CSV table of N, CA, C and O in Angstrom, one decimal:
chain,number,residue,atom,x,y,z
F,5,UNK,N,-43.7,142.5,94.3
F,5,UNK,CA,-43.4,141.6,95.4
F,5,UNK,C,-42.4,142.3,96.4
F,5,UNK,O,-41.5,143.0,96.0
F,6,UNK,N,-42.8,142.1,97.7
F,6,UNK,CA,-42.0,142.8,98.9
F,6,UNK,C,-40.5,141.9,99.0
F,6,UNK,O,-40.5,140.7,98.8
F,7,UNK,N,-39.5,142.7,99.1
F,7,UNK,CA,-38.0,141.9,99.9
F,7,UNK,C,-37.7,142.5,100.7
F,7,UNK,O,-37.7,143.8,100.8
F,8,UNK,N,-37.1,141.6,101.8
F,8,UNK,CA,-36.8,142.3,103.1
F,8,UNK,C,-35.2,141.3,103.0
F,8,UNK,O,-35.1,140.3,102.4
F,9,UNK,N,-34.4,142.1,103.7
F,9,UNK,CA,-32.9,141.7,104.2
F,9,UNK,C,-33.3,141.0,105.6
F,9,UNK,O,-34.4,141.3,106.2
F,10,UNK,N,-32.4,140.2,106.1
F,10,UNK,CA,-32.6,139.1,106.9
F,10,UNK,C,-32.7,140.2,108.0
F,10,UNK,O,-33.6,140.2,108.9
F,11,UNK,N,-31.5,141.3,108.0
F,11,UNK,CA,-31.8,142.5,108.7
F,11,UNK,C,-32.6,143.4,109.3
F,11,UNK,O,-32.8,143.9,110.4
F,12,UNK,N,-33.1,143.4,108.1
F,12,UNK,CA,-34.7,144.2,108.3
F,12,UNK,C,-35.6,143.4,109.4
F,12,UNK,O,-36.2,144.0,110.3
F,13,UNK,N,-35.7,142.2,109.1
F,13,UNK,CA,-36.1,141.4,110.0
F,13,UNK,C,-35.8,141.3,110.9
F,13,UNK,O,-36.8,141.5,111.6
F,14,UNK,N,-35.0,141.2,111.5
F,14,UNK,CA,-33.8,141.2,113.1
F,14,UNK,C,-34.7,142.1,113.4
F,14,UNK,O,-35.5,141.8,114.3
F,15,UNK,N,-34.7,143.7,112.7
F,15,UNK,CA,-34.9,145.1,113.3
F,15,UNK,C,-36.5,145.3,113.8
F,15,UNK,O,-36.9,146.0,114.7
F,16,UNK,N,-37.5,144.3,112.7
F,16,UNK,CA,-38.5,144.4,113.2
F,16,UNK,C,-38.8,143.6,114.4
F,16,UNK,O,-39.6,143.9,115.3
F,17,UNK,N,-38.2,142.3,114.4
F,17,UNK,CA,-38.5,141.6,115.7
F,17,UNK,C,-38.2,141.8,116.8
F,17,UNK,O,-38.8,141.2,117.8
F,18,UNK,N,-37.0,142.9,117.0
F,18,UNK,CA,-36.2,143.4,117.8
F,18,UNK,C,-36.9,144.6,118.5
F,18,UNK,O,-36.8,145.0,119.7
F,19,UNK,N,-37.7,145.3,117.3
F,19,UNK,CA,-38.7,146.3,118.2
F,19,UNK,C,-40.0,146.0,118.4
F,19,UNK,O,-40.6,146.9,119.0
F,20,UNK,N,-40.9,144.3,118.0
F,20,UNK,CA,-41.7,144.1,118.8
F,20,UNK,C,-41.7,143.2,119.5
F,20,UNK,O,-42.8,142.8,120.1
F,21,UNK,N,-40.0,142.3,119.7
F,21,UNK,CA,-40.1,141.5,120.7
F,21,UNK,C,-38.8,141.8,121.5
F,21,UNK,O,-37.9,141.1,122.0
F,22,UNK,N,-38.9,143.3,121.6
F,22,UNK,CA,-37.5,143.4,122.3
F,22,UNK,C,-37.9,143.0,123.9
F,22,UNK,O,-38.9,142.6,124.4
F,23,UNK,N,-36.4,143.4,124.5
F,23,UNK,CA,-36.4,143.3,125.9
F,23,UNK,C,-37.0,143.9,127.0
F,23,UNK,O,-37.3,145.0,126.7
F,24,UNK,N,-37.5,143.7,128.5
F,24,UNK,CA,-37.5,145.1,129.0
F,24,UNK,C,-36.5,145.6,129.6
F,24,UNK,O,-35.8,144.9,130.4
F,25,UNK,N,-36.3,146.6,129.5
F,25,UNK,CA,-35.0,147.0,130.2
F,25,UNK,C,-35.3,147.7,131.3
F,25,UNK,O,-36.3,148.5,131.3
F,26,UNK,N,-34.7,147.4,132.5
F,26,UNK,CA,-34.2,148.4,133.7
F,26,UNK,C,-32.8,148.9,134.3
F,26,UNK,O,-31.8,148.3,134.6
F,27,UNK,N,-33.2,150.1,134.4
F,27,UNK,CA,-32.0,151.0,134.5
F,27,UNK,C,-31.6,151.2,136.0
F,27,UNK,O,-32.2,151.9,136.8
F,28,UNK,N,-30.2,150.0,136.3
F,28,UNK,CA,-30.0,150.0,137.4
F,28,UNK,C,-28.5,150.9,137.8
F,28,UNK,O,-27.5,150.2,137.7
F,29,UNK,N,-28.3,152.1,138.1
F,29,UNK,CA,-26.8,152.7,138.8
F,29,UNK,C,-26.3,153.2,136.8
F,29,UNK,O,-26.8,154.1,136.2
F,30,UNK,N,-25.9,152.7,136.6
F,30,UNK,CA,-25.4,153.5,135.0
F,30,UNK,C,-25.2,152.2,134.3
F,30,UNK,O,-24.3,152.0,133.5
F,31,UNK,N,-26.2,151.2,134.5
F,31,UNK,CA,-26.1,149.9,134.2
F,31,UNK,C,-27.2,149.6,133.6
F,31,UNK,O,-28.1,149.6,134.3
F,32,UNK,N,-27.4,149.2,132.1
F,32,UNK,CA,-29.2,148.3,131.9
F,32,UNK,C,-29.4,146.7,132.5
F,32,UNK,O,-28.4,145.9,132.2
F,33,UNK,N,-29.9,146.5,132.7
F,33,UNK,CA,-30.5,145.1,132.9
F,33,UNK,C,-31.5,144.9,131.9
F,33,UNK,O,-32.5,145.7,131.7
F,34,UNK,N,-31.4,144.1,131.3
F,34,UNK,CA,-32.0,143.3,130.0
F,34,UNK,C,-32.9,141.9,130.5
F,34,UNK,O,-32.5,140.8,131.1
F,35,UNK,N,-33.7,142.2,130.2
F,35,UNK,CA,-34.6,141.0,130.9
F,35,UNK,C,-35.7,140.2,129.3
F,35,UNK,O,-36.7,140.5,128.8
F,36,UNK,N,-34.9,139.3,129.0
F,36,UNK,CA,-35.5,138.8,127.4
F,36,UNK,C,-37.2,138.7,127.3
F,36,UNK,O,-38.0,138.5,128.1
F,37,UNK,N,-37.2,138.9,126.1
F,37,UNK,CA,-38.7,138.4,125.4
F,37,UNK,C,-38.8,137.1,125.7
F,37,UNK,O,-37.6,136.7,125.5
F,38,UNK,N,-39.5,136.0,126.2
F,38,UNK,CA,-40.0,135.0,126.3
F,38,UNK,C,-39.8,134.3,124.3
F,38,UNK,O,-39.3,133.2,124.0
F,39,UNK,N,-40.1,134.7,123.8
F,39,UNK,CA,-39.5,134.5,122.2
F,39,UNK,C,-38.5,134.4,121.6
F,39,UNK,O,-38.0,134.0,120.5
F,40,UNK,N,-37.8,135.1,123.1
F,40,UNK,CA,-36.3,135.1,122.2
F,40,UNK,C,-35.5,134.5,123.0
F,40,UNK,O,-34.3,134.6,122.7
F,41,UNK,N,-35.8,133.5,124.2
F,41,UNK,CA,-35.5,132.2,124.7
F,41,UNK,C,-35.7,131.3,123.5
F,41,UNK,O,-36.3,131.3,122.4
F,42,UNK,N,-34.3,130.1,124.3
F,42,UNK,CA,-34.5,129.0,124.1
F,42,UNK,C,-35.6,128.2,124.5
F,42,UNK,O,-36.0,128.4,125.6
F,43,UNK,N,-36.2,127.4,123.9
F,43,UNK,CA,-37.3,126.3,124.1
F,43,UNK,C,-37.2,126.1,125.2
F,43,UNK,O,-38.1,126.5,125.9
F,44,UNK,N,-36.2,125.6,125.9
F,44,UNK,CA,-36.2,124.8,127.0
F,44,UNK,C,-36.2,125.9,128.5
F,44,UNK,O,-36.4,125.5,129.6
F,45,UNK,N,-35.9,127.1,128.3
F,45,UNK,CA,-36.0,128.0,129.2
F,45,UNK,C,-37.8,129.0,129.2
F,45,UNK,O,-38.4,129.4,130.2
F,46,UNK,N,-38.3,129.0,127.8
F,46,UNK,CA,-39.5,129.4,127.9
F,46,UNK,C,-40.1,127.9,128.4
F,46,UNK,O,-41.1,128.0,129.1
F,47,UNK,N,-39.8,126.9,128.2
F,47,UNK,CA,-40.7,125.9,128.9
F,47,UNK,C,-40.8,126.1,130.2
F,47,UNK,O,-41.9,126.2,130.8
F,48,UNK,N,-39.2,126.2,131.1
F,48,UNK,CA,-39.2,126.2,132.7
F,48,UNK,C,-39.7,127.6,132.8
F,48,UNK,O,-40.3,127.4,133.9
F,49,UNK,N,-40.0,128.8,132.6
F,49,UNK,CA,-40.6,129.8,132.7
F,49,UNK,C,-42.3,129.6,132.8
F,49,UNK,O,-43.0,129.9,133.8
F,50,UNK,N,-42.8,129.0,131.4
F,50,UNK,CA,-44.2,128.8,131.6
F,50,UNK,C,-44.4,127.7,133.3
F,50,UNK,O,-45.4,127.9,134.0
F,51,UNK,N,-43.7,126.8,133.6
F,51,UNK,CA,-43.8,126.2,134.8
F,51,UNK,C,-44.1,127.1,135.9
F,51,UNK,O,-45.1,127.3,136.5
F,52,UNK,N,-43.1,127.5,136.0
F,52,UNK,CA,-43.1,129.0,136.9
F,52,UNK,C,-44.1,129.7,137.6
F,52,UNK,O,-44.3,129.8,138.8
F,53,UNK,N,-44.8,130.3,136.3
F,53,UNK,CA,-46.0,131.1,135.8
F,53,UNK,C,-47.0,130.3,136.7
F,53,UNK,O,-47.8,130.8,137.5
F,54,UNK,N,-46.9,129.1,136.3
F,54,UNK,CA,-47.6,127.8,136.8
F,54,UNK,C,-47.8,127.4,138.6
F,54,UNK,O,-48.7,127.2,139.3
F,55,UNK,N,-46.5,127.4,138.6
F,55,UNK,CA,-46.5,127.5,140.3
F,55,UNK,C,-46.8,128.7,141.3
F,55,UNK,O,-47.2,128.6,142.4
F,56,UNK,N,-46.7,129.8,140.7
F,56,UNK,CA,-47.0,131.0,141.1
F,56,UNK,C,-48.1,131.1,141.6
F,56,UNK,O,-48.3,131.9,142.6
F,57,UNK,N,-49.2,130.1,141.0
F,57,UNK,CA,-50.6,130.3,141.0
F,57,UNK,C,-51.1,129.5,142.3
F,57,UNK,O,-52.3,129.7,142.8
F,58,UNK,N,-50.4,128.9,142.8
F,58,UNK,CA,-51.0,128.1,143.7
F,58,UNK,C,-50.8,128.6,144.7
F,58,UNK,O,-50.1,129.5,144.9
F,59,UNK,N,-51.7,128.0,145.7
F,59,UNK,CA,-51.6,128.5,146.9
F,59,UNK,C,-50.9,128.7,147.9
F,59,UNK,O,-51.1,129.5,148.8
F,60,UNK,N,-49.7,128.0,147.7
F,60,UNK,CA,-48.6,128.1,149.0
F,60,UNK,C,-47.6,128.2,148.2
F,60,UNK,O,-46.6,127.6,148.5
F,61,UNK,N,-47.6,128.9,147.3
F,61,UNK,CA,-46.3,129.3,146.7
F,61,UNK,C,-45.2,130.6,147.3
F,61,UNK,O,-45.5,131.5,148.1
F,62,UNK,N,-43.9,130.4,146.6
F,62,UNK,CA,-43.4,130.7,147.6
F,62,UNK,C,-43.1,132.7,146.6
F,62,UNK,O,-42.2,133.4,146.3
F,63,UNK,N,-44.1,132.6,146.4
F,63,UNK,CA,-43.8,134.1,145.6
F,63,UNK,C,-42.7,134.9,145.4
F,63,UNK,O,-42.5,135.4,144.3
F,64,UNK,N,-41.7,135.2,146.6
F,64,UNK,CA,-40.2,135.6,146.2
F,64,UNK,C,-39.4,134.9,145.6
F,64,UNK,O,-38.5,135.3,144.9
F,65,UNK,N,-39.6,133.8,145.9
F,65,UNK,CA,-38.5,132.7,145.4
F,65,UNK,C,-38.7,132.5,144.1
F,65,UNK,O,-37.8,132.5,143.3
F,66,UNK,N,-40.1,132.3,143.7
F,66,UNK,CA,-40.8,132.1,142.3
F,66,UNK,C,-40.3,133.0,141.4
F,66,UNK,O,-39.8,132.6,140.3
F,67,UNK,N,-40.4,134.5,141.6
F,67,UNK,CA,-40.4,135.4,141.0
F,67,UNK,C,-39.0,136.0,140.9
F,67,UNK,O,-38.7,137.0,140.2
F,68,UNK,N,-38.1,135.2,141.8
F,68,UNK,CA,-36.4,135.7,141.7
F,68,UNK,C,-36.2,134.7,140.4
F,68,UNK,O,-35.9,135.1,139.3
F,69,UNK,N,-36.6,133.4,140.9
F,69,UNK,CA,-36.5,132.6,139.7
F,69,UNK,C,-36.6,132.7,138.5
F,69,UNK,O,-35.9,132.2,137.6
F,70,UNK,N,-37.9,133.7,138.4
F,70,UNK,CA,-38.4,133.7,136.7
F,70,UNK,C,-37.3,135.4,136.2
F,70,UNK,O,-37.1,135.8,135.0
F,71,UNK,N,-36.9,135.9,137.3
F,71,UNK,CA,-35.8,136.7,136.4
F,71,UNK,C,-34.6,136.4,136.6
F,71,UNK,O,-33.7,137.3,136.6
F,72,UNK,N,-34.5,135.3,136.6
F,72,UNK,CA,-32.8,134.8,136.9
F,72,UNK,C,-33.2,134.1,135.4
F,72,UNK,O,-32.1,134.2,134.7
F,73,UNK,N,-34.2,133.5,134.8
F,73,UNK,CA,-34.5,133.0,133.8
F,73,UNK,C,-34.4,133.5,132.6
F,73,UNK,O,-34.0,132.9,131.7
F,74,UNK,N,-34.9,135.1,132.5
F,74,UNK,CA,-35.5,135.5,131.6
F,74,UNK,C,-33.8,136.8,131.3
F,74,UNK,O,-33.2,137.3,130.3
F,75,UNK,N,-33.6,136.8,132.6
F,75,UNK,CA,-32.0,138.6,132.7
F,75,UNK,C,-30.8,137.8,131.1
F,75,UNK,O,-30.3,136.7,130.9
F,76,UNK,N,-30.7,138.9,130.6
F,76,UNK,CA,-29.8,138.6,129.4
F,76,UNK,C,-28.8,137.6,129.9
F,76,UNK,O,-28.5,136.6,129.3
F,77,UNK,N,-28.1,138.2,131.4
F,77,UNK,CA,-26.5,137.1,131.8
F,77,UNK,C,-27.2,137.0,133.3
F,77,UNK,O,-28.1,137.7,133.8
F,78,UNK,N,-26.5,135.9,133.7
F,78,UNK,CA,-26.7,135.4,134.8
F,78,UNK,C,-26.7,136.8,135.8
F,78,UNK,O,-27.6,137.1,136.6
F,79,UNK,N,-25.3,137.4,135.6
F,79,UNK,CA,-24.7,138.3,136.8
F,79,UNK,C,-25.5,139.5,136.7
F,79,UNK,O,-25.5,140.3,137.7
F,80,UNK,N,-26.5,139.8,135.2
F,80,UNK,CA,-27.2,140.9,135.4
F,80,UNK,C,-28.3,139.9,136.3
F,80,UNK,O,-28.0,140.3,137.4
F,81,UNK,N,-28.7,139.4,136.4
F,81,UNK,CA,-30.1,139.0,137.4
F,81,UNK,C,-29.4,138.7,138.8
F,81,UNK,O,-30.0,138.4,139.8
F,82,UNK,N,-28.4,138.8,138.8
F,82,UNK,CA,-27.7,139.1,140.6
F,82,UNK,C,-28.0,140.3,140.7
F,82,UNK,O,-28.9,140.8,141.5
F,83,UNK,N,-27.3,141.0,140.0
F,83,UNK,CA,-27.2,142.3,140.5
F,83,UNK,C,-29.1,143.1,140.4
F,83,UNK,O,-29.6,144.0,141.2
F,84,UNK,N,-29.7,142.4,139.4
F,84,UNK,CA,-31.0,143.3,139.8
F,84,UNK,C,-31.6,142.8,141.3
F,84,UNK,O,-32.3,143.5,142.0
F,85,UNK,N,-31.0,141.3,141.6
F,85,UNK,CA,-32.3,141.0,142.4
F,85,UNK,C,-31.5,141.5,144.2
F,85,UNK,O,-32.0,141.7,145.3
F,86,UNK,N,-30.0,141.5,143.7
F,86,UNK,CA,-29.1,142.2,145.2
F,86,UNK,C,-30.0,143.6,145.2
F,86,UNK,O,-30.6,143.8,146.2
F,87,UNK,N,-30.1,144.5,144.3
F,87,UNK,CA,-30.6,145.6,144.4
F,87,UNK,C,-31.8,145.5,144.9
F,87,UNK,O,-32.0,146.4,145.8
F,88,UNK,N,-32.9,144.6,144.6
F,88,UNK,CA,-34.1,144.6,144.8
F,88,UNK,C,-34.0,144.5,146.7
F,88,UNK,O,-34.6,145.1,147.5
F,89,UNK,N,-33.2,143.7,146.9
F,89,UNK,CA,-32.8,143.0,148.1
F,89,UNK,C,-33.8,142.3,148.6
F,89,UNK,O,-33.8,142.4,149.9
F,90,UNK,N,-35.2,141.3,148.0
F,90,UNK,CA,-36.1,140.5,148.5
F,90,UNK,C,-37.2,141.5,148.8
F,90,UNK,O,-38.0,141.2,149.7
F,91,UNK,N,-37.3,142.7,148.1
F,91,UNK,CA,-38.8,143.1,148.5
F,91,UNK,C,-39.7,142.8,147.7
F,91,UNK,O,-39.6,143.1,146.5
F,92,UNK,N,-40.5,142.3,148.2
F,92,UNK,CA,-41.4,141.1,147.1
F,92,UNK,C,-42.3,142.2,146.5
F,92,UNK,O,-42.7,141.8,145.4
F,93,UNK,N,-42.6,143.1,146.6
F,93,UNK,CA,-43.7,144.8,145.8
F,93,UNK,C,-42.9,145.1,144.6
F,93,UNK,O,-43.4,145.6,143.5
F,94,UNK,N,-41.4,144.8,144.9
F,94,UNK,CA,-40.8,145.8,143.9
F,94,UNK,C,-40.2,144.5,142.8
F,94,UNK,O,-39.8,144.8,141.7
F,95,UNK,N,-40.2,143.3,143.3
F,95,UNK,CA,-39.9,141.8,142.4
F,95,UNK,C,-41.3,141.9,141.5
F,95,UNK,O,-41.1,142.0,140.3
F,96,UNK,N,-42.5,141.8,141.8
F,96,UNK,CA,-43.9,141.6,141.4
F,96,UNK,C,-44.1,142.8,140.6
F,96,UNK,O,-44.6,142.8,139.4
F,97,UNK,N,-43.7,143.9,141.1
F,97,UNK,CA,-43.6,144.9,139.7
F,97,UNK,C,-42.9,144.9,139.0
F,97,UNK,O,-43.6,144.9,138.0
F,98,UNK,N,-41.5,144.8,138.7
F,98,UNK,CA,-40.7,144.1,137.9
F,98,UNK,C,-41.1,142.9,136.8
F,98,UNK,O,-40.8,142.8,135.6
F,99,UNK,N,-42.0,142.1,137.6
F,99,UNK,CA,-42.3,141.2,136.3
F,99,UNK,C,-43.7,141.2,136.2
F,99,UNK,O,-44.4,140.2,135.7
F,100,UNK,N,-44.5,142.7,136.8
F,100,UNK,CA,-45.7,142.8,136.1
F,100,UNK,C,-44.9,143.6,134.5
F,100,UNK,O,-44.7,142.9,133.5
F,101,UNK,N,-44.4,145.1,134.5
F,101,UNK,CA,-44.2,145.2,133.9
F,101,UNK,C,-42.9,144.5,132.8
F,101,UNK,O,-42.5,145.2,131.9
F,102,UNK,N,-42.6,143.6,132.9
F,102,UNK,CA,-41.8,142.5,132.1
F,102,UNK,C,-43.1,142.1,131.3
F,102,UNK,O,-43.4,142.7,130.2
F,103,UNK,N,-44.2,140.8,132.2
F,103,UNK,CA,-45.3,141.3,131.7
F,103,UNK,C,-45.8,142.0,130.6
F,103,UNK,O,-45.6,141.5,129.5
F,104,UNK,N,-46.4,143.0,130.6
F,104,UNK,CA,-46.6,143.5,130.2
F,104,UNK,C,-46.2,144.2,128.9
F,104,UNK,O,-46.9,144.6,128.0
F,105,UNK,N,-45.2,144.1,129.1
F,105,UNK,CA,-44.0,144.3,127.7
F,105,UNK,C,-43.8,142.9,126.9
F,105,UNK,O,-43.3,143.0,125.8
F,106,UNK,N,-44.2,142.0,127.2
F,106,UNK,CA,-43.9,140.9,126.4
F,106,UNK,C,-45.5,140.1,126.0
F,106,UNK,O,-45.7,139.0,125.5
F,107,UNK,N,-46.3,141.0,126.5
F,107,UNK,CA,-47.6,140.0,125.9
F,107,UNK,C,-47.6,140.3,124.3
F,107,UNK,O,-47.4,141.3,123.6
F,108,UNK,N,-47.9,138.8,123.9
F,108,UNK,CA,-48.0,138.4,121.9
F,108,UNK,C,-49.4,138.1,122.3
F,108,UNK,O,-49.9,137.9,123.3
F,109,UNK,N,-50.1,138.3,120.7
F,109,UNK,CA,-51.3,137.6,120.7
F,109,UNK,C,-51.1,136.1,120.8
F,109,UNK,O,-50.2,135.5,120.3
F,110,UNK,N,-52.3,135.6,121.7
F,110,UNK,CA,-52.3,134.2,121.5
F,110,UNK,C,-52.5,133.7,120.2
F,110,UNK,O,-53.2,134.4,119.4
F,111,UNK,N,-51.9,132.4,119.7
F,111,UNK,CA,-52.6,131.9,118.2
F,111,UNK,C,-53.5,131.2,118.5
F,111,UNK,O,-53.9,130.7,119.6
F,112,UNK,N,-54.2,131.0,117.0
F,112,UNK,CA,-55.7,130.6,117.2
F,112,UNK,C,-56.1,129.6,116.9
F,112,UNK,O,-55.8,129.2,115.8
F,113,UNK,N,-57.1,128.7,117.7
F,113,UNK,CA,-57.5,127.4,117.6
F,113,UNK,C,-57.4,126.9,116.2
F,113,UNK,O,-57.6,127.4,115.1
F,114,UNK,N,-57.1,125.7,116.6
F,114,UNK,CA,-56.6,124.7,115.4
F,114,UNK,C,-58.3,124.0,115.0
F,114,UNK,O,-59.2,123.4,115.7
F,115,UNK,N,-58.4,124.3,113.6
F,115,UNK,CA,-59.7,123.7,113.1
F,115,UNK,C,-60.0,122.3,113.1
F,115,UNK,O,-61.0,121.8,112.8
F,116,UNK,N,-58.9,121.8,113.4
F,116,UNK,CA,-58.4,120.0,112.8
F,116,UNK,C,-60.2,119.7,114.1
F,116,UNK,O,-60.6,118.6,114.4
């Protein structure tokens, strides 16, 4: 029978649900796994995602939002999105590859 330390654990979730990081000035920005939110912040996130989609959305605003949501501290998601300074190419790449880094498999239909 396999045993793992609660550690071991930490270490594996940590390298398949780590963060993405971007390297701003001698600074990382940490932008969380969607998994490793609280409930109530991956909820307003999936909203987000949600509004994004529609038509008259307001796409910079959306997408500052969802990394003010997701950045480890508040003041790291200042400082990435001062840097960004509202260029909506370089916000949309930002949370393609966030994206990207954080897709889980979906789970699978319930037989009930």
């Amino acid at each position: 029978m396999a045993s793992y330390s609660l550690d071991d654990i930490r270490t594996a979730a940590e390298a398949k649900y780590g963060s993405t990081d971007i390297e701003l000035g001698d600074e990382t920005i940490r932008l969380l796994n969607p998994l490793r939110l609280p409930k109530a912040t991956r909820k307003e996130l999936t909203q987000l995602q949600d509004l994004m989609a529609g038509e008259d959305a307001d796409q910079e605003e959306l997408l500052s939002e969802a990394i003010r949501l997701v950045a480890e501290h508040p003041k790291a998601a200042d400082k990435l999105l001062t840097a960004v300074n509202g260029d909506l190419a370089v916000l949309a790449e930002i949370f393609d590859h966030y994206g990207k880094g954080t897709q889980v498999g979906e789970a699978s239909a319930s037989r009930d």
